[in-house]
CSV table of C-alpha atoms and ligand atoms in Angstrom, one decimal:
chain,number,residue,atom,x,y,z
K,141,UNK,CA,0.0,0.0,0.0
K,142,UNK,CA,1.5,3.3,-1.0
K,143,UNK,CA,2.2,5.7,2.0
K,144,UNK,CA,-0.4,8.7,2.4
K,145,UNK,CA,2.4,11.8,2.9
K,146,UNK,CA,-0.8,14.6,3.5
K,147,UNK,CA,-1.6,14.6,7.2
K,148,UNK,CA,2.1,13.0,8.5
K,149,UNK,CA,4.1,15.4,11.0
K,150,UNK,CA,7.2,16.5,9.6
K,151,UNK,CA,9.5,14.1,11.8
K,152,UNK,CA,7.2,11.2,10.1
K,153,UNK,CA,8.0,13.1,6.8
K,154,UNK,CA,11.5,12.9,7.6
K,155,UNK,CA,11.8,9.1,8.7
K,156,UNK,CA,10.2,8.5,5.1
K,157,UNK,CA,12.8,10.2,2.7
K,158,UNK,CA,15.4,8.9,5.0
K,159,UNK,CA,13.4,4.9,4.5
K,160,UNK,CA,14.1,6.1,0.7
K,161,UNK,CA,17.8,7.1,1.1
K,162,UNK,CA,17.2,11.0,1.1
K,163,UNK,CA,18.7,13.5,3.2
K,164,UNK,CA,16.2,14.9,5.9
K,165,UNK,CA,16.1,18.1,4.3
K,166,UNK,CA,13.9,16.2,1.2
K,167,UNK,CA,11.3,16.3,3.7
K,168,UNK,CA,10.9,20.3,3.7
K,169,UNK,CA,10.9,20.2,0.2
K,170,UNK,CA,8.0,18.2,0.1
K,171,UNK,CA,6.1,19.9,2.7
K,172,UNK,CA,6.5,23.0,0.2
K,173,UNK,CA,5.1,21.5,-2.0
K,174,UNK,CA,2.2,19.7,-0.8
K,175,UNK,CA,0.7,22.5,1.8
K,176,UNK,CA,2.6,25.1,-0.2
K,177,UNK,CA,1.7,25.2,-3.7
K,178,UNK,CA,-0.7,22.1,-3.2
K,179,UNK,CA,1.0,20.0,-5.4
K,180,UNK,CA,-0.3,16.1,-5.4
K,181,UNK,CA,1.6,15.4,-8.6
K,182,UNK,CA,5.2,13.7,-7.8
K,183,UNK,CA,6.7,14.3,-11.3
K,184,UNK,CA,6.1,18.0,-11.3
K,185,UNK,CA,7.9,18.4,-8.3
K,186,UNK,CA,11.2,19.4,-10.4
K,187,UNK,CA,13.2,20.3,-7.8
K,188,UNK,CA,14.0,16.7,-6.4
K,189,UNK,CA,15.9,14.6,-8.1
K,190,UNK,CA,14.3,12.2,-10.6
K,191,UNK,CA,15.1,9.1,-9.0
K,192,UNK,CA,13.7,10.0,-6.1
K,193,UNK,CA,10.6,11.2,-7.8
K,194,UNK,CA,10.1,8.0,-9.6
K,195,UNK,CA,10.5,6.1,-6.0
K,196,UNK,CA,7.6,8.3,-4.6
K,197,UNK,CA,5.0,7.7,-7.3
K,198,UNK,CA,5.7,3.6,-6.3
K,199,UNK,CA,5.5,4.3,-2.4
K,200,UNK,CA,3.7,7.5,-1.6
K,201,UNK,CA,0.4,9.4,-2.9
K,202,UNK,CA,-1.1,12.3,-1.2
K,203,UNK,CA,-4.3,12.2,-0.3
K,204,UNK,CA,-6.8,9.5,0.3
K,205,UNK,CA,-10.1,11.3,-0.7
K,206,UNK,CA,-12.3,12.2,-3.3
K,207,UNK,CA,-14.8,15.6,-3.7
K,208,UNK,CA,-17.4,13.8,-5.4
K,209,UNK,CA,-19.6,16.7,-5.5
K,210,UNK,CA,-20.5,20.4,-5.2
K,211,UNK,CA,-22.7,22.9,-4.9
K,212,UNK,CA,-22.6,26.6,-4.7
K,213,UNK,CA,-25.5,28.8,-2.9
K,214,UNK,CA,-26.8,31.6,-4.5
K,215,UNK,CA,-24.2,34.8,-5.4
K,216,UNK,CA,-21.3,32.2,-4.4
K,217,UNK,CA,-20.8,33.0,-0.7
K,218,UNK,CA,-21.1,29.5,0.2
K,219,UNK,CA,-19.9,26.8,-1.2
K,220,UNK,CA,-20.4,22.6,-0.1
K,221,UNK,CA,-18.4,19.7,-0.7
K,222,UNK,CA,-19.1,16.1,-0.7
K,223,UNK,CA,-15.8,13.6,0.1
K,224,UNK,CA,-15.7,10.1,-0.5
K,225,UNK,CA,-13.2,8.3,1.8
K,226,UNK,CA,-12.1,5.0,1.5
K,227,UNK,CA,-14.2,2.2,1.9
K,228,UNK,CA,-17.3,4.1,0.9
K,229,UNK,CA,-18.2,6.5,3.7
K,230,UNK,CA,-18.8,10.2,2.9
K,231,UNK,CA,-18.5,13.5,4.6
K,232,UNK,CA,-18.9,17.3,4.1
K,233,UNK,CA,-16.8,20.5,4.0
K,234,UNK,CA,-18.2,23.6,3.4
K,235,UNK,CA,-16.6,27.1,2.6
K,236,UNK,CA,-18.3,30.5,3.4
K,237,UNK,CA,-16.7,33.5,2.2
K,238,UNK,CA,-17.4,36.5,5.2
K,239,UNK,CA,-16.5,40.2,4.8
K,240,UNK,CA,-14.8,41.5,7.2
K,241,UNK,CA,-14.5,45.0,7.7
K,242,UNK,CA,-11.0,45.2,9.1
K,243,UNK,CA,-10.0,41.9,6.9
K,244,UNK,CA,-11.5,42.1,4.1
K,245,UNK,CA,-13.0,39.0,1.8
K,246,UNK,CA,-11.9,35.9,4.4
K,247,UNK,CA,-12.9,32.4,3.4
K,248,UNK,CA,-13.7,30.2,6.2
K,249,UNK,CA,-14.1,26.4,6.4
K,250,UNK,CA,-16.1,24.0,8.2
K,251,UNK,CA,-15.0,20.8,8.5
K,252,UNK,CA,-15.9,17.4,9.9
K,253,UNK,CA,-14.3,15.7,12.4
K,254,UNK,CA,-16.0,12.3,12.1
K,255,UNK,CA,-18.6,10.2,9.7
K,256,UNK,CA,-21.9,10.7,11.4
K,257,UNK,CA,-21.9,11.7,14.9
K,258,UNK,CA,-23.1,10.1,18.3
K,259,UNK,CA,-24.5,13.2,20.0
K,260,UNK,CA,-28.4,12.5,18.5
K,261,UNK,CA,-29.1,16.0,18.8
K,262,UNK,CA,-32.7,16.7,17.6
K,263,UNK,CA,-32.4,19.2,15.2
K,264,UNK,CA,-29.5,17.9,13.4
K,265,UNK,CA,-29.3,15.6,10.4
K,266,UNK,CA,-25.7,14.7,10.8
K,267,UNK,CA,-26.5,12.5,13.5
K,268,UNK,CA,-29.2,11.2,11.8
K,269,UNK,CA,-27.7,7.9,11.5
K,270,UNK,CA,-25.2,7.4,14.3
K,271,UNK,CA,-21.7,7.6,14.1
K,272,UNK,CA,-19.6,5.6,12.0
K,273,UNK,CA,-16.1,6.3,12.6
K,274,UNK,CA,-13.8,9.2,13.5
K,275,UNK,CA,-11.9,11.0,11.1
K,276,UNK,CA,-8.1,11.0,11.6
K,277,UNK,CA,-6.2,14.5,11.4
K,278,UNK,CA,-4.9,13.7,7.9
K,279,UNK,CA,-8.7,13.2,6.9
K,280,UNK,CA,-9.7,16.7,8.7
K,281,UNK,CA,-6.7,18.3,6.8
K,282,UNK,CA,-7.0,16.6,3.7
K,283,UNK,CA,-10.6,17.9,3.3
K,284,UNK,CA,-8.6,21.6,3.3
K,285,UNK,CA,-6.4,20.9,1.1
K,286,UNK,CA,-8.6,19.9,-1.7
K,287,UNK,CA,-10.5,22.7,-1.4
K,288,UNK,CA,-7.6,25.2,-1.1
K,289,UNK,CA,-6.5,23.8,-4.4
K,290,UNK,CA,-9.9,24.7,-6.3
K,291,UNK,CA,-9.5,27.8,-5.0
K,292,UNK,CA,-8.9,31.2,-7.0
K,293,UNK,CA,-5.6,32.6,-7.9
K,294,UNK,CA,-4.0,33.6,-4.2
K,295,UNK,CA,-7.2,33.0,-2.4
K,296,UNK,CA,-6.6,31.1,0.7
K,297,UNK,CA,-8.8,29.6,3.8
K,298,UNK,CA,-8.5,32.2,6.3
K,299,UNK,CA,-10.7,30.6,8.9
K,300,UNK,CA,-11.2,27.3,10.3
K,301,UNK,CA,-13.9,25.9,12.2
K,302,UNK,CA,-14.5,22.8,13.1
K,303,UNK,CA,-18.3,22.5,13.2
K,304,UNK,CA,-19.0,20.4,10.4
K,305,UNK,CA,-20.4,16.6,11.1
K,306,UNK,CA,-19.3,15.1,13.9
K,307,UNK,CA,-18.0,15.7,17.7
K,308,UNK,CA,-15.0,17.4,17.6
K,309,UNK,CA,-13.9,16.5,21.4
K,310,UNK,CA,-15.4,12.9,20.9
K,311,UNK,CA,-12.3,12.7,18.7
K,312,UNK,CA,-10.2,15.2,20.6
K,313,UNK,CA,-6.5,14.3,20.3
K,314,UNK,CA,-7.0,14.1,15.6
K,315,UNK,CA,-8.9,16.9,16.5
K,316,UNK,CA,-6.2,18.8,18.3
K,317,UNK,CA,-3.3,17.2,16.1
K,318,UNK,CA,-5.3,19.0,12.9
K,319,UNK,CA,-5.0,22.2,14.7
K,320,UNK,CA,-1.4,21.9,15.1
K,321,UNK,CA,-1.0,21.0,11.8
K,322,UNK,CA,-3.5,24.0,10.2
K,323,UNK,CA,-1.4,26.1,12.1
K,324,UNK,CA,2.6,25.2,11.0
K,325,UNK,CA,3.6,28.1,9.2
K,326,UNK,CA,5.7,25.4,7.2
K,327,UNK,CA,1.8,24.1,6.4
K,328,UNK,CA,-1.2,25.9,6.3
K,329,UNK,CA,0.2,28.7,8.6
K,330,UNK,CA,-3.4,29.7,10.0
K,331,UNK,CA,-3.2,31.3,13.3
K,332,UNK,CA,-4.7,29.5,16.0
K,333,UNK,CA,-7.3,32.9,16.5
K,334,UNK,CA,-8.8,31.9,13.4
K,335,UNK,CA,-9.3,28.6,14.4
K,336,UNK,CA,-12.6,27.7,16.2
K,337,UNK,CA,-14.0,24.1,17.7
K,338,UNK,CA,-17.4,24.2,18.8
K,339,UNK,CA,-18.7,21.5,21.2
K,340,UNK,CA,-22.2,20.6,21.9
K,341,UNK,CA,-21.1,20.0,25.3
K,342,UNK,CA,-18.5,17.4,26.3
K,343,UNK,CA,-17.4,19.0,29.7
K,344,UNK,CA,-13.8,17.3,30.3
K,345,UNK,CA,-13.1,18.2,26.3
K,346,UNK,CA,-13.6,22.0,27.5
K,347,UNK,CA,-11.5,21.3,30.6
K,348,UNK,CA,-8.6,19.1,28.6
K,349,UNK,CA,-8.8,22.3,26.2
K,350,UNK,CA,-8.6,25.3,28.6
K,351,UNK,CA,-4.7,23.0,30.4
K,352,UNK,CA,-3.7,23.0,26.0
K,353,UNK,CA,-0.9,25.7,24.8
K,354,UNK,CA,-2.8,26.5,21.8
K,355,UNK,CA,-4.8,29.7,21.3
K,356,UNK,CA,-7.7,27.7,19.3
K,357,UNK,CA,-11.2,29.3,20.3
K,358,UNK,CA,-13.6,27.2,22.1
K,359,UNK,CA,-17.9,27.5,20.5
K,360,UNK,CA,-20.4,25.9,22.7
K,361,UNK,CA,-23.7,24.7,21.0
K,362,UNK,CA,-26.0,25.8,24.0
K,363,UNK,CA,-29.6,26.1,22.1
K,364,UNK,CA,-31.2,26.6,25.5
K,365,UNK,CA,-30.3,27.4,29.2
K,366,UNK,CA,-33.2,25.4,30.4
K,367,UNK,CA,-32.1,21.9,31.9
K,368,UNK,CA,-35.2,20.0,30.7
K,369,UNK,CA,-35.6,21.5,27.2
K,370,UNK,CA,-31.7,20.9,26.7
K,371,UNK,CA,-31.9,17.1,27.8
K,372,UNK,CA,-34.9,16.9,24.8
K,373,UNK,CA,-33.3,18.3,22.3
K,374,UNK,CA,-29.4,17.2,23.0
K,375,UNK,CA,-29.2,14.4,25.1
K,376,UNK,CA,-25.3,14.7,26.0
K,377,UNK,CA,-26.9,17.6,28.5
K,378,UNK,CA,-28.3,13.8,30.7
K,379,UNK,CA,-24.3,12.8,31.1
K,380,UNK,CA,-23.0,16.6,31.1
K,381,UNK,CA,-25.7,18.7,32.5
K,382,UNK,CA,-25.9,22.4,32.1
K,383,UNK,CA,-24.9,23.7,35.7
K,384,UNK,CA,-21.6,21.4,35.0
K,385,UNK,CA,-21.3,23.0,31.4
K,386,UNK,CA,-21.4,26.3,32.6
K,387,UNK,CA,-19.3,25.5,35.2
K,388,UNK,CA,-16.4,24.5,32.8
K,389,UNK,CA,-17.4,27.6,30.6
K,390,UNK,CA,-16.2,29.7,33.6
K,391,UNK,CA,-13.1,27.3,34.1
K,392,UNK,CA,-12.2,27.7,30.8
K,393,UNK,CA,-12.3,31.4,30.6
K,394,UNK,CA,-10.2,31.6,34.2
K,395,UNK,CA,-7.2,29.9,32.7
K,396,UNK,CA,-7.2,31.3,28.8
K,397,UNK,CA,-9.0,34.4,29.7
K,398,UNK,CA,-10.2,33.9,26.2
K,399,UNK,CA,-13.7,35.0,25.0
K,400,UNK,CA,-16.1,32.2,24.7
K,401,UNK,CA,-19.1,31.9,22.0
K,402,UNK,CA,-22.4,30.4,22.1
K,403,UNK,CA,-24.3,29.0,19.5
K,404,UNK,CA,-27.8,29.4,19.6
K,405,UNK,CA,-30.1,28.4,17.3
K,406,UNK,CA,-33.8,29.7,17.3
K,407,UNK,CA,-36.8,27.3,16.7
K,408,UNK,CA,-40.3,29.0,16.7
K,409,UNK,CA,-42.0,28.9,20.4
K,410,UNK,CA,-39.6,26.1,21.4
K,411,UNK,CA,-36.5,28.0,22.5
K,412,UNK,CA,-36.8,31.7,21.2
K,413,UNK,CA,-39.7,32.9,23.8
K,414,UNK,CA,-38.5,35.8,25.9
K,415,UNK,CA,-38.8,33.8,28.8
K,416,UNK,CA,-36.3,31.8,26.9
K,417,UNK,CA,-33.9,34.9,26.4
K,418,UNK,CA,-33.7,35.7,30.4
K,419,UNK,CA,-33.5,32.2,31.4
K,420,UNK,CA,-30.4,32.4,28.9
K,421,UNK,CA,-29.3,36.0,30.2
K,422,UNK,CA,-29.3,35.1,33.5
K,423,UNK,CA,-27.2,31.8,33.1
K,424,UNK,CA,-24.4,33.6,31.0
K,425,UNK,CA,-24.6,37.8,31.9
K,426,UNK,CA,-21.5,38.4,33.6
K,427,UNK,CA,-19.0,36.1,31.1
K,428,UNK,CA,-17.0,37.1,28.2
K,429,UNK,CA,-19.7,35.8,25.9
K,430,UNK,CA,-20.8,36.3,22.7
K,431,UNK,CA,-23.8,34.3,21.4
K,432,UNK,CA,-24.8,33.4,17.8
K,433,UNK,CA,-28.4,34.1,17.1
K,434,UNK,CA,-29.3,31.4,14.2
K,435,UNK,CA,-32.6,30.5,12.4
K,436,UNK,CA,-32.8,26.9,12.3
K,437,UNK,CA,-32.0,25.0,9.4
K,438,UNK,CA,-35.4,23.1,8.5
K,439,UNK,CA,-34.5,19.0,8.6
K,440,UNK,CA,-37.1,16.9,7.5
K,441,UNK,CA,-36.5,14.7,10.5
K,442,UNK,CA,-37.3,17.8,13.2
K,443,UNK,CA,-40.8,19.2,13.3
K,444,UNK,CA,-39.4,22.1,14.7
K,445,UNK,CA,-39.8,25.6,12.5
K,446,UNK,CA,-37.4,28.5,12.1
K,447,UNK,CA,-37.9,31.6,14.3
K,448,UNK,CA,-38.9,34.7,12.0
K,449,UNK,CA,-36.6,38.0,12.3
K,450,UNK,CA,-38.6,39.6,14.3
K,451,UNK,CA,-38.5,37.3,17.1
K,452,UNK,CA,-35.3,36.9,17.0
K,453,UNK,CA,-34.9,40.3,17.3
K,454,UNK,CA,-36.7,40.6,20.5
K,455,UNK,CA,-35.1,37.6,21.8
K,456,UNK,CA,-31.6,39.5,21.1
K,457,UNK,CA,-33.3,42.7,22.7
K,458,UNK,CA,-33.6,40.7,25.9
K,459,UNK,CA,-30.3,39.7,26.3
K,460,UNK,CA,-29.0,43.1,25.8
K,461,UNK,CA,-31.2,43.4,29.1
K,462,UNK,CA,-28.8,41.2,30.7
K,463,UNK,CA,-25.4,42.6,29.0
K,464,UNK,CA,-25.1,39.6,26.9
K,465,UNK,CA,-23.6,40.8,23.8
K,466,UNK,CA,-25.3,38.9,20.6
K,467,UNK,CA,-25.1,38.7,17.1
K,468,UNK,CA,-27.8,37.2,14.4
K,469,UNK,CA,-26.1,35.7,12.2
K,470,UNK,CA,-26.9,35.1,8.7
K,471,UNK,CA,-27.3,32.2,7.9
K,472,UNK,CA,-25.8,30.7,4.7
K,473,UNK,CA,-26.6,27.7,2.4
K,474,UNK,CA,-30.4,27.3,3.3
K,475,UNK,CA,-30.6,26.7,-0.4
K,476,UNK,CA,-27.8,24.0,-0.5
K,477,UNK,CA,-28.6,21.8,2.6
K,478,UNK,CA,-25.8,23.1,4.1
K,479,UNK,CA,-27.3,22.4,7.2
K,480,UNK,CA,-25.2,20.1,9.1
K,481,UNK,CA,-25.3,16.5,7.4
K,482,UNK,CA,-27.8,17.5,5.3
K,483,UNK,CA,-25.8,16.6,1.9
K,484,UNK,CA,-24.0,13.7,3.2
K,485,UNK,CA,-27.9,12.3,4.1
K,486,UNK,CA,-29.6,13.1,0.7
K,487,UNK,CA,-26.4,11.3,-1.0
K,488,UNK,CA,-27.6,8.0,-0.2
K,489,UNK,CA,-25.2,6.2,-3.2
K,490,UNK,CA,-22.4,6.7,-5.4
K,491,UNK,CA,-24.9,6.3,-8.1
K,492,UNK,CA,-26.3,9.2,-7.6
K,493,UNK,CA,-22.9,11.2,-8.3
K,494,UNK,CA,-24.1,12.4,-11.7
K,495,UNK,CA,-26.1,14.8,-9.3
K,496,UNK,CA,-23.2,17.4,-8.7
K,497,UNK,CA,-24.2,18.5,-12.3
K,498,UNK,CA,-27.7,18.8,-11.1
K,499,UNK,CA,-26.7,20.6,-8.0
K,500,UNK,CA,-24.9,23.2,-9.9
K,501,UNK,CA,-26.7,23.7,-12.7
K,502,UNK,CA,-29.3,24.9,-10.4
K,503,UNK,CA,-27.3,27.4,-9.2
K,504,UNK,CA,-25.4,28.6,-12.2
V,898,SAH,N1,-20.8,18.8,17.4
V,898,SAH,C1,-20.4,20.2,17.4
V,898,SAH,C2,-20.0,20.7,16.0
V,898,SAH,C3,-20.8,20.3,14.8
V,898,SAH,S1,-22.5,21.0,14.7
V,898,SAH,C4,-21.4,21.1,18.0
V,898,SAH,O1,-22.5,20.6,18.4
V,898,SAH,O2,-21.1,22.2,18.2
V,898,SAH,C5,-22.2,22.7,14.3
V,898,SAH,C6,-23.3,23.6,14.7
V,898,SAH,O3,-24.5,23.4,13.8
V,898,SAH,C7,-23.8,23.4,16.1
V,898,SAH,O4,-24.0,24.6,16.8
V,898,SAH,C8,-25.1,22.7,15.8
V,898,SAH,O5,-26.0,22.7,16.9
V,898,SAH,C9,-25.6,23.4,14.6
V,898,SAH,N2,-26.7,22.8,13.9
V,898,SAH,C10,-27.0,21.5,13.8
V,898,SAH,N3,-28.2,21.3,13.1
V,898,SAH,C11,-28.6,22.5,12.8
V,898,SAH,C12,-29.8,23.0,12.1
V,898,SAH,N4,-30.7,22.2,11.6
V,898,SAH,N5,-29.9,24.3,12.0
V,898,SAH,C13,-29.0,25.2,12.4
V,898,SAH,N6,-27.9,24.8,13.1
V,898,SAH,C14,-27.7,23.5,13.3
């Protein structure tokens, strides 16, 4: 089996050109070109020597994946990938391009950390199914390295996040081991500031995070401060219940002084009530918080409905109450199931691959 070279530390790197008589420095020249100039072709790499090329086309490849299909949402802002992996599992990637005012056009990527996901929230469709596996880091990094090379001229992913299918800290160290690796400056050189995890709540993976000498930012998927509600609608709140969440919230931000942010998703009369928006006030006013107002992303498998704008506006007008600082965020990719899961679900067989025409076309 050949060797897969994208995902491998640099001291594994090295090991390998030295297992192919090379000098140690070999392995710097590959790393430039595979996270450099995203290079998965051996024979164009002119600058090593052509005996050493011809012995990495018979041991090595890099990469193990596949986008198998794409679709854009409307005016381009969003765009979702579909990966096949290796022995027929799929996941999804999917790269939003923000404006920033001080930063100007930034391209952020969500990626998946596992295939499926255990947590059975109710509103979610990538754990519709359960979890198959977890990802390894090569896989988390190989999903941004595809899509960096479909990119534009000098565009490059400024962002990542890692709230795509799947638990991040149900996989914690690949998870942690792709951070490391997204931010190498001999890699993908992405500060660790622009690198977010969000958890829907897996207390010791906040805790492990907060002892970690890595600036990563920490996303908690709250949805609701109200104990029972939560335990309906995400069930990890029955082993990790909220008073304990909070808890490590607060621990968190004592040792990394670091802002956290809280997803929050609004579903019409379930969680986006006033009522709602002091129960949440009062559980958070006093942190360095910033919550994430979101209108749900309809799943066929949820009955719940998306809150309109105006309640979310009042909802956000009642944390203000409580100085919780909030923002409604737009959301992106209603029109391409870019909803967690959602393509990875409705792409039931390979079959159906001649789709990613379809999906396009549409948009086009
Ligand atoms: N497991 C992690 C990361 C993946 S989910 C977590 O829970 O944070 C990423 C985000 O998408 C979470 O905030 C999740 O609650 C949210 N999400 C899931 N289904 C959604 C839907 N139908 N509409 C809007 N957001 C959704």
């Amino acid at each position: 089996m050949k060797k897969n070279l994208l995902g491998l530390s640099h001291e594994e790197l090295v090991e390998f050109v030295l297992e192919l008589g090379e000098k140690p420095f070999r392995a710097s020249q590959l790393e430039k070109w595979i996270y450099k100039k995203l290079e998965s072709d051996f024979s164009a790499m002119t600058d090593l020597g052509a005996g050493f090329r011809t012995a990495l086309e018979e041991k090595a490849q890099i990469g193990n994946m596949e986008i198998v299909k794409e679709k854009s949402g409307r005016g381009g802002l969003t765009r979702k990938y579909l990966f096949s992996l290796p022995g027929g599992d799929y996941i999804e990637s999917v790269l939003m391009r923000f404006f920033d005012p001080e930063e100007g056009d930034r391209l952020t990527l969500c990626l998946s950390t596992q295939v499926g996901c255990a947590m059975s929230c109710a509103f979610c469709a990538s754990g519709m199914n359960g979890l198959s596996r977890n990802l390894s880091s090569a896989e988390m990094v190989e999903q941004a390295w595809h899509i960096s090379r479909r990119l534009a001229g000098d565009e490059r992913i400024g962002n990542i996040v890692f709230m795509g299918i799947g638990e991040p800290f149900a996989n914690y160290n690949e998870t942690l081991a792709a951070c490391r690796i997204f931010q190498d400056p001999a890699r993908f050189g992405i500060g660790a500031r622009h690198i977010t995890i969000s958890t829907c709540g897996i207390v010791p993976g906040i805790k492990r995070l907060a002892g970690e000498n890595l600036q990563v930012r920490l996303a908690v998927s709250l949805h609701t401060a109200n104990e029972k509600l939560r335990k309906e609608l995400m069930p990890v709140s029955r082993s990790f219940p909220l008073d304990e969440l909070l808890e490590a919230c607060k621990y968190y931000q004592e040792k990394t002084g670091r802002r956290i942010t809280f997803e929050y998703i609004l579903i019409r009369e379930v969680n986006d009530n006033a009522a709602d928006a002091r129960e949440l006030g009062r559980a958070i006013s006093g942190m360095n918080a910033m919550v994430n107002l979101i209108p749900l992303n309809p799943v066929d498998e949820f009955a719940g409905k998306r809150s309109p704008l105006t309640r979310i506006k009042i909802f956000k007008e009642a944390l203000d109450e409580f100085g919780v600082k909030s923002v409604i965020r737009k959301e992106r990719g209603l029109n391409i199931d870019a909803a967690c899961g959602q393509l990875r679900k409705t792409h039931k067989s390979p079959d159906e691959m001649g789709d990613a025409g379809t999906g396009l076309n549409e948009i086009n």
